[in-house]
PDB file of C-alpha atoms in Angstrom:
ATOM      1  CA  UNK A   1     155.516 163.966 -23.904  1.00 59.00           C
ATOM      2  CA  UNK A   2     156.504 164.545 -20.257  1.00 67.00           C
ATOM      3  CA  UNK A   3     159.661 166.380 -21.109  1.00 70.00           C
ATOM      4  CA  UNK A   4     158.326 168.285 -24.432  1.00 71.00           C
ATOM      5  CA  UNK A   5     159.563 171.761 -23.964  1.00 72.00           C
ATOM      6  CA  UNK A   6     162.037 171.659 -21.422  1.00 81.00           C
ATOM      7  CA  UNK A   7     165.690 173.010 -21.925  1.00 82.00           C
ATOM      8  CA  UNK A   8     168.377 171.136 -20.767  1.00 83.00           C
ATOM      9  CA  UNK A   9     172.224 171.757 -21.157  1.00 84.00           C
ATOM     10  CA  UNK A  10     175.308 169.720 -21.298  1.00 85.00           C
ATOM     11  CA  UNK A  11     179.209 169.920 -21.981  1.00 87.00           C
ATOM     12  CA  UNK A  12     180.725 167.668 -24.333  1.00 85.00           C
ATOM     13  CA  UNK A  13     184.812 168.468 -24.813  1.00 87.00           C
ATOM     14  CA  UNK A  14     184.755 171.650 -23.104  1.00 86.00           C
ATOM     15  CA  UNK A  15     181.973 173.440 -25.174  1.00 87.00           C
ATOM     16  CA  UNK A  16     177.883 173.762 -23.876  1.00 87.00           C
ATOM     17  CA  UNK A  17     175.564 172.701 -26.003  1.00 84.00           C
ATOM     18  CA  UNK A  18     171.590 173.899 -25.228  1.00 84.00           C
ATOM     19  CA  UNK A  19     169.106 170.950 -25.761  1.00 80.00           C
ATOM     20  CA  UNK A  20     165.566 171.636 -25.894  1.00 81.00           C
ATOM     21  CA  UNK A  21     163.327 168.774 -26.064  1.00 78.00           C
ATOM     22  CA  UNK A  22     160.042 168.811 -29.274  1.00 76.00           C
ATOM     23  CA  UNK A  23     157.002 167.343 -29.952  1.00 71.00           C
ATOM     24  CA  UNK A  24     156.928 163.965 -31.806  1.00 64.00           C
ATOM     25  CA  UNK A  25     155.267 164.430 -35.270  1.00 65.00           C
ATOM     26  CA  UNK A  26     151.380 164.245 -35.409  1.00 57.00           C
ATOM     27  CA  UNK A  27     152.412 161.532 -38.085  1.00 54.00           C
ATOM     28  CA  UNK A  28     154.136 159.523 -35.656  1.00 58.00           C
ATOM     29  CA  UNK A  29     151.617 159.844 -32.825  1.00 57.00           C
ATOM     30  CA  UNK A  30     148.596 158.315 -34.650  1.00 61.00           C
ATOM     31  CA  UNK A  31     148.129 154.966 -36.189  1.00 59.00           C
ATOM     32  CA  UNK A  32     147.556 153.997 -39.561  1.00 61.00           C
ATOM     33  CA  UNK A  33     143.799 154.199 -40.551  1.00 67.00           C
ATOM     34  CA  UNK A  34     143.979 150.629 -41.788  1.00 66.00           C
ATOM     35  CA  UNK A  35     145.373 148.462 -38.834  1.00 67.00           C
ATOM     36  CA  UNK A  36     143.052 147.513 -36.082  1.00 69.00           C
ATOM     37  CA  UNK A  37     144.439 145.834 -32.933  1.00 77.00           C
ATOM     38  CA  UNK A  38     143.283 143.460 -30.544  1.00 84.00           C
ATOM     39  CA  UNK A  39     142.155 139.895 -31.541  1.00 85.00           C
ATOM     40  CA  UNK A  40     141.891 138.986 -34.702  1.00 87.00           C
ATOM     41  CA  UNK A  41     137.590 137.667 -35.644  1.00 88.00           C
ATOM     42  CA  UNK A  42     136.777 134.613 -35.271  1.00 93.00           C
ATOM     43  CA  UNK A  43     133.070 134.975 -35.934  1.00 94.00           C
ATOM     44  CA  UNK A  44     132.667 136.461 -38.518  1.00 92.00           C
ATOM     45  CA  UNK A  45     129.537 138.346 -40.504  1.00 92.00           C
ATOM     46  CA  UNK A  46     128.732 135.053 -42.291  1.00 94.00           C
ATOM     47  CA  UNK A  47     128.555 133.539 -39.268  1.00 96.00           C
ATOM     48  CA  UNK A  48     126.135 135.466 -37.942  1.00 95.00           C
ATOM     49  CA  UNK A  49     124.034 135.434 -40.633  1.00 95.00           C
ATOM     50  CA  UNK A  50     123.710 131.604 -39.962  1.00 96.00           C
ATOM     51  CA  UNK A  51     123.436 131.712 -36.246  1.00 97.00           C
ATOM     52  CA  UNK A  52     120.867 133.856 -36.873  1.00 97.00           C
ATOM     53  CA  UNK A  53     118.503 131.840 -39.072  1.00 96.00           C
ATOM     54  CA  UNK A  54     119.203 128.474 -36.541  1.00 96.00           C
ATOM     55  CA  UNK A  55     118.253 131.057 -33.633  1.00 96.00           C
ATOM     56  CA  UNK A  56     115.004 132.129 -34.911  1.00 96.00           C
ATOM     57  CA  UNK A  57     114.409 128.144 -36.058  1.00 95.00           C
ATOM     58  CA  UNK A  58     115.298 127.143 -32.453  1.00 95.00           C
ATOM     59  CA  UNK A  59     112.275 130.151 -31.210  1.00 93.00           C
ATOM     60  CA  UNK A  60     114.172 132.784 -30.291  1.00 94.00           C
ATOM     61  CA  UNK A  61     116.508 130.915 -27.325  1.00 94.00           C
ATOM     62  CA  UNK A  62     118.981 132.601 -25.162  1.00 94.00           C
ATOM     63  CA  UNK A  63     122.830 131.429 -25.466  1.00 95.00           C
ATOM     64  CA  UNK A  64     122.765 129.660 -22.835  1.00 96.00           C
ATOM     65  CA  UNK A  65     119.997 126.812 -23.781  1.00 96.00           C
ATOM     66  CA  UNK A  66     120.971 127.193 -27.763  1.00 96.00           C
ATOM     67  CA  UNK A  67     124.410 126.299 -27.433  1.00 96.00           C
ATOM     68  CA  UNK A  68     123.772 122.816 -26.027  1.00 96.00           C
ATOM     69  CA  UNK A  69     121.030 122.589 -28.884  1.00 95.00           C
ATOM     70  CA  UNK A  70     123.384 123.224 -31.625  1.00 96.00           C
ATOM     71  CA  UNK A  71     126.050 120.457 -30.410  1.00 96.00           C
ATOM     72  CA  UNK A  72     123.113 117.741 -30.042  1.00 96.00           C
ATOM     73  CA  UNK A  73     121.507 118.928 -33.379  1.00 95.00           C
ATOM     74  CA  UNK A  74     124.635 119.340 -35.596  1.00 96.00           C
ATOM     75  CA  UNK A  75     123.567 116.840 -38.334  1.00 95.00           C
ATOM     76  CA  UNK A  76     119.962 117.794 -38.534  1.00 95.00           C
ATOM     77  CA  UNK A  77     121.632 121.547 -39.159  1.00 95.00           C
ATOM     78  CA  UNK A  78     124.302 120.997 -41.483  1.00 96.00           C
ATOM     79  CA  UNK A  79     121.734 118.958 -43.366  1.00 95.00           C
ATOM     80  CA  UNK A  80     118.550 121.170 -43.497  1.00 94.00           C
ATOM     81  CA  UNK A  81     120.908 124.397 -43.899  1.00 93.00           C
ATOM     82  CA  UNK A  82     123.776 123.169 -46.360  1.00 94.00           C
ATOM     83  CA  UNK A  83     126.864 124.198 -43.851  1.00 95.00           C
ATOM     84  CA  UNK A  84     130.077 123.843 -44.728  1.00 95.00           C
ATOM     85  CA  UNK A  85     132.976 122.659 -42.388  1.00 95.00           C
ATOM     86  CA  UNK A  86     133.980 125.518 -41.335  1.00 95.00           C
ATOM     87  CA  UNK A  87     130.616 126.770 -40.153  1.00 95.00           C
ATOM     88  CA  UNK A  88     130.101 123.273 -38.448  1.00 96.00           C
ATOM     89  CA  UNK A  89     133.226 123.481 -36.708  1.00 96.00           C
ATOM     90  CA  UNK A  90     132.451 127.424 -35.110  1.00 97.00           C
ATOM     91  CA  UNK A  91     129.108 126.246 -34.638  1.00 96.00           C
ATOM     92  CA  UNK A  92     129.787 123.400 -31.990  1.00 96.00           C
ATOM     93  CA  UNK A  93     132.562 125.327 -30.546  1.00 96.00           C
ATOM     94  CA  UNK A  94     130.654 128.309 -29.906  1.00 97.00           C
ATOM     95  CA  UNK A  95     130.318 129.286 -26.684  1.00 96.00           C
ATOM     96  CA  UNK A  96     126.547 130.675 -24.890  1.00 97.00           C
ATOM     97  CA  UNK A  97     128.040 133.909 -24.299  1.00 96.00           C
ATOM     98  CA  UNK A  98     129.276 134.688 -27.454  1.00 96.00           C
ATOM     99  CA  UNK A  99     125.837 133.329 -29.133  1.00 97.00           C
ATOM    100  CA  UNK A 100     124.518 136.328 -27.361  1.00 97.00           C
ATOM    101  CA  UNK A 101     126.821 139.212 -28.245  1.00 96.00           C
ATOM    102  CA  UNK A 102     126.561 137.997 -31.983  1.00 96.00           C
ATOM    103  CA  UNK A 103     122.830 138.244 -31.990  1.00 97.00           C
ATOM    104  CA  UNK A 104     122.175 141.459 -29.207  1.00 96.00           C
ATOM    105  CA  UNK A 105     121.478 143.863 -32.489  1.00 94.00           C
ATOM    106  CA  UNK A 106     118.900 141.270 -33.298  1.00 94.00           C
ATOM    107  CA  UNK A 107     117.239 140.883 -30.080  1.00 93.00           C
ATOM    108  CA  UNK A 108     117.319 144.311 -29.612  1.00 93.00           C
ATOM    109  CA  UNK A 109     114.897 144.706 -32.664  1.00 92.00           C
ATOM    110  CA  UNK A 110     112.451 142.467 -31.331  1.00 89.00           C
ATOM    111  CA  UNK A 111     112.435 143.906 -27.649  1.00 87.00           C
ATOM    112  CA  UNK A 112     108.783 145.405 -26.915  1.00 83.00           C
ATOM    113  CA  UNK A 113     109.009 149.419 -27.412  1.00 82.00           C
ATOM    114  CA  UNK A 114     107.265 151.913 -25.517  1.00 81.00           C
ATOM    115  CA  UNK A 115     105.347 152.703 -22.242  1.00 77.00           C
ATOM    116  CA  UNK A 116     102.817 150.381 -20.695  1.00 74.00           C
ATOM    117  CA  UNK A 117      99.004 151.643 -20.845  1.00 74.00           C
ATOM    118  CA  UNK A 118      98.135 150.448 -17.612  1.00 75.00           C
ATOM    119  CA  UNK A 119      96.716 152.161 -14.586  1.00 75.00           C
ATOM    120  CA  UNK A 120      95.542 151.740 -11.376  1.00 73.00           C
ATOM    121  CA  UNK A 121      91.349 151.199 -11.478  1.00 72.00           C
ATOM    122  CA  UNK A 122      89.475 152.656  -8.497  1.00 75.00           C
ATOM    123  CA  UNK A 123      87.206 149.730  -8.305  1.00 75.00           C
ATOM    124  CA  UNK A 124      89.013 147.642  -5.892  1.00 73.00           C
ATOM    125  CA  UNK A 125      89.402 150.736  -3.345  1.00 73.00           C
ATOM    126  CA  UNK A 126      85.307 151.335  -3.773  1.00 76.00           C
ATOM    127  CA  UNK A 127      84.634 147.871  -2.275  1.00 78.00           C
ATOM    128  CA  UNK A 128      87.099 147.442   0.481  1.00 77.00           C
ATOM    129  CA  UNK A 129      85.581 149.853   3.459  1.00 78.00           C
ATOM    130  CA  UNK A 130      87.757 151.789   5.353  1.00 77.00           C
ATOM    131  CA  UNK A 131      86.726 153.240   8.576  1.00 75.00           C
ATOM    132  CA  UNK A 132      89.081 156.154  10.461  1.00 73.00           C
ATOM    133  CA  UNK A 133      89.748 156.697  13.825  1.00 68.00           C
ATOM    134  CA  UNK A 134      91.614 159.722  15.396  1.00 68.00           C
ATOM    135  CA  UNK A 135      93.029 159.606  18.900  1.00 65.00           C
ATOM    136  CA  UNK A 136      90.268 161.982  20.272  1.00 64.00           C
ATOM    137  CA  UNK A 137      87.500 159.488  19.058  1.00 58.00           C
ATOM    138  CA  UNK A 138      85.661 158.219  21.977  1.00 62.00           C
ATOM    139  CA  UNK A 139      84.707 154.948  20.262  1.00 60.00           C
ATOM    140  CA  UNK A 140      86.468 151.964  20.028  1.00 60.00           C
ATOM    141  CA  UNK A 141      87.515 150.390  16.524  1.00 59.00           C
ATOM    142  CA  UNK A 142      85.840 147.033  16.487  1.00 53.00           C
TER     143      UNK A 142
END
């Protein structure tokens, strides 16, 4: 890309030759629609659906306090929800951090919408008194 466009010459056995450097192909420059990279998934959708139904049995905990519930709990769950190994495995090696990023959709469903109706009353400034005094006022505050 830096050098797309330039011109550049050369002699090879006593004759110049002019060189002039293209543009890759579009089809070269792109990758295939199919192929993600990174990490392959671990968790997958599955997954979630389970962690989601042991969250909301568990009230609604954060990562951090569910994911020491799930390793103490693991027979009670794989009993009461019919998990396989695989799902038993992932679920005690899960860590709190992860618990959250697989359920943030969810949580952000339940989050409170809207403004708050609140506002300030004027009954507690009626009963406290308030007395001014200006520099020029000859009497004393007291």
């Amino acid at each position: 890309m830096a050098n797309w466009g330039k011109t550049r010459y050369a002699v090879v056995d006593g004759k110049s030759f002019k060189y002039v450097a293209k543009d890759v192909p579009a089809a070269r420059k792109t990758r295939s629609k199919g192929k993600k990279g990174g990490r392959p998934q671990k968790y997958g959708a599955p997954f979630a659906v389970v962690l989601y139904d042991i969250w909301e049995f568990f009230e609604w905990r954060c990562g951090k306090l569910l994911a020491p519930m799930l390793r103490l709990m693991i027979g009670f769950l794989v009993s009461e929800y019919g998990l396989d190994d695989t799902t038993r495995d992932l679920l005690v090696q899960v860590s709190p951090v992860t618990i959250d990023r697989l359920l943030a959709e969810e949580k952000a469903k339940l989050r409170i919408k809207g403004k708050s109706l609140t506002r300030p009353g004027k009954l507690l400034k009626n009963q406290i008194p308030v007395r001014v005094f200006f520099a020029w006022d000859e009497r004393k505050p007291g």
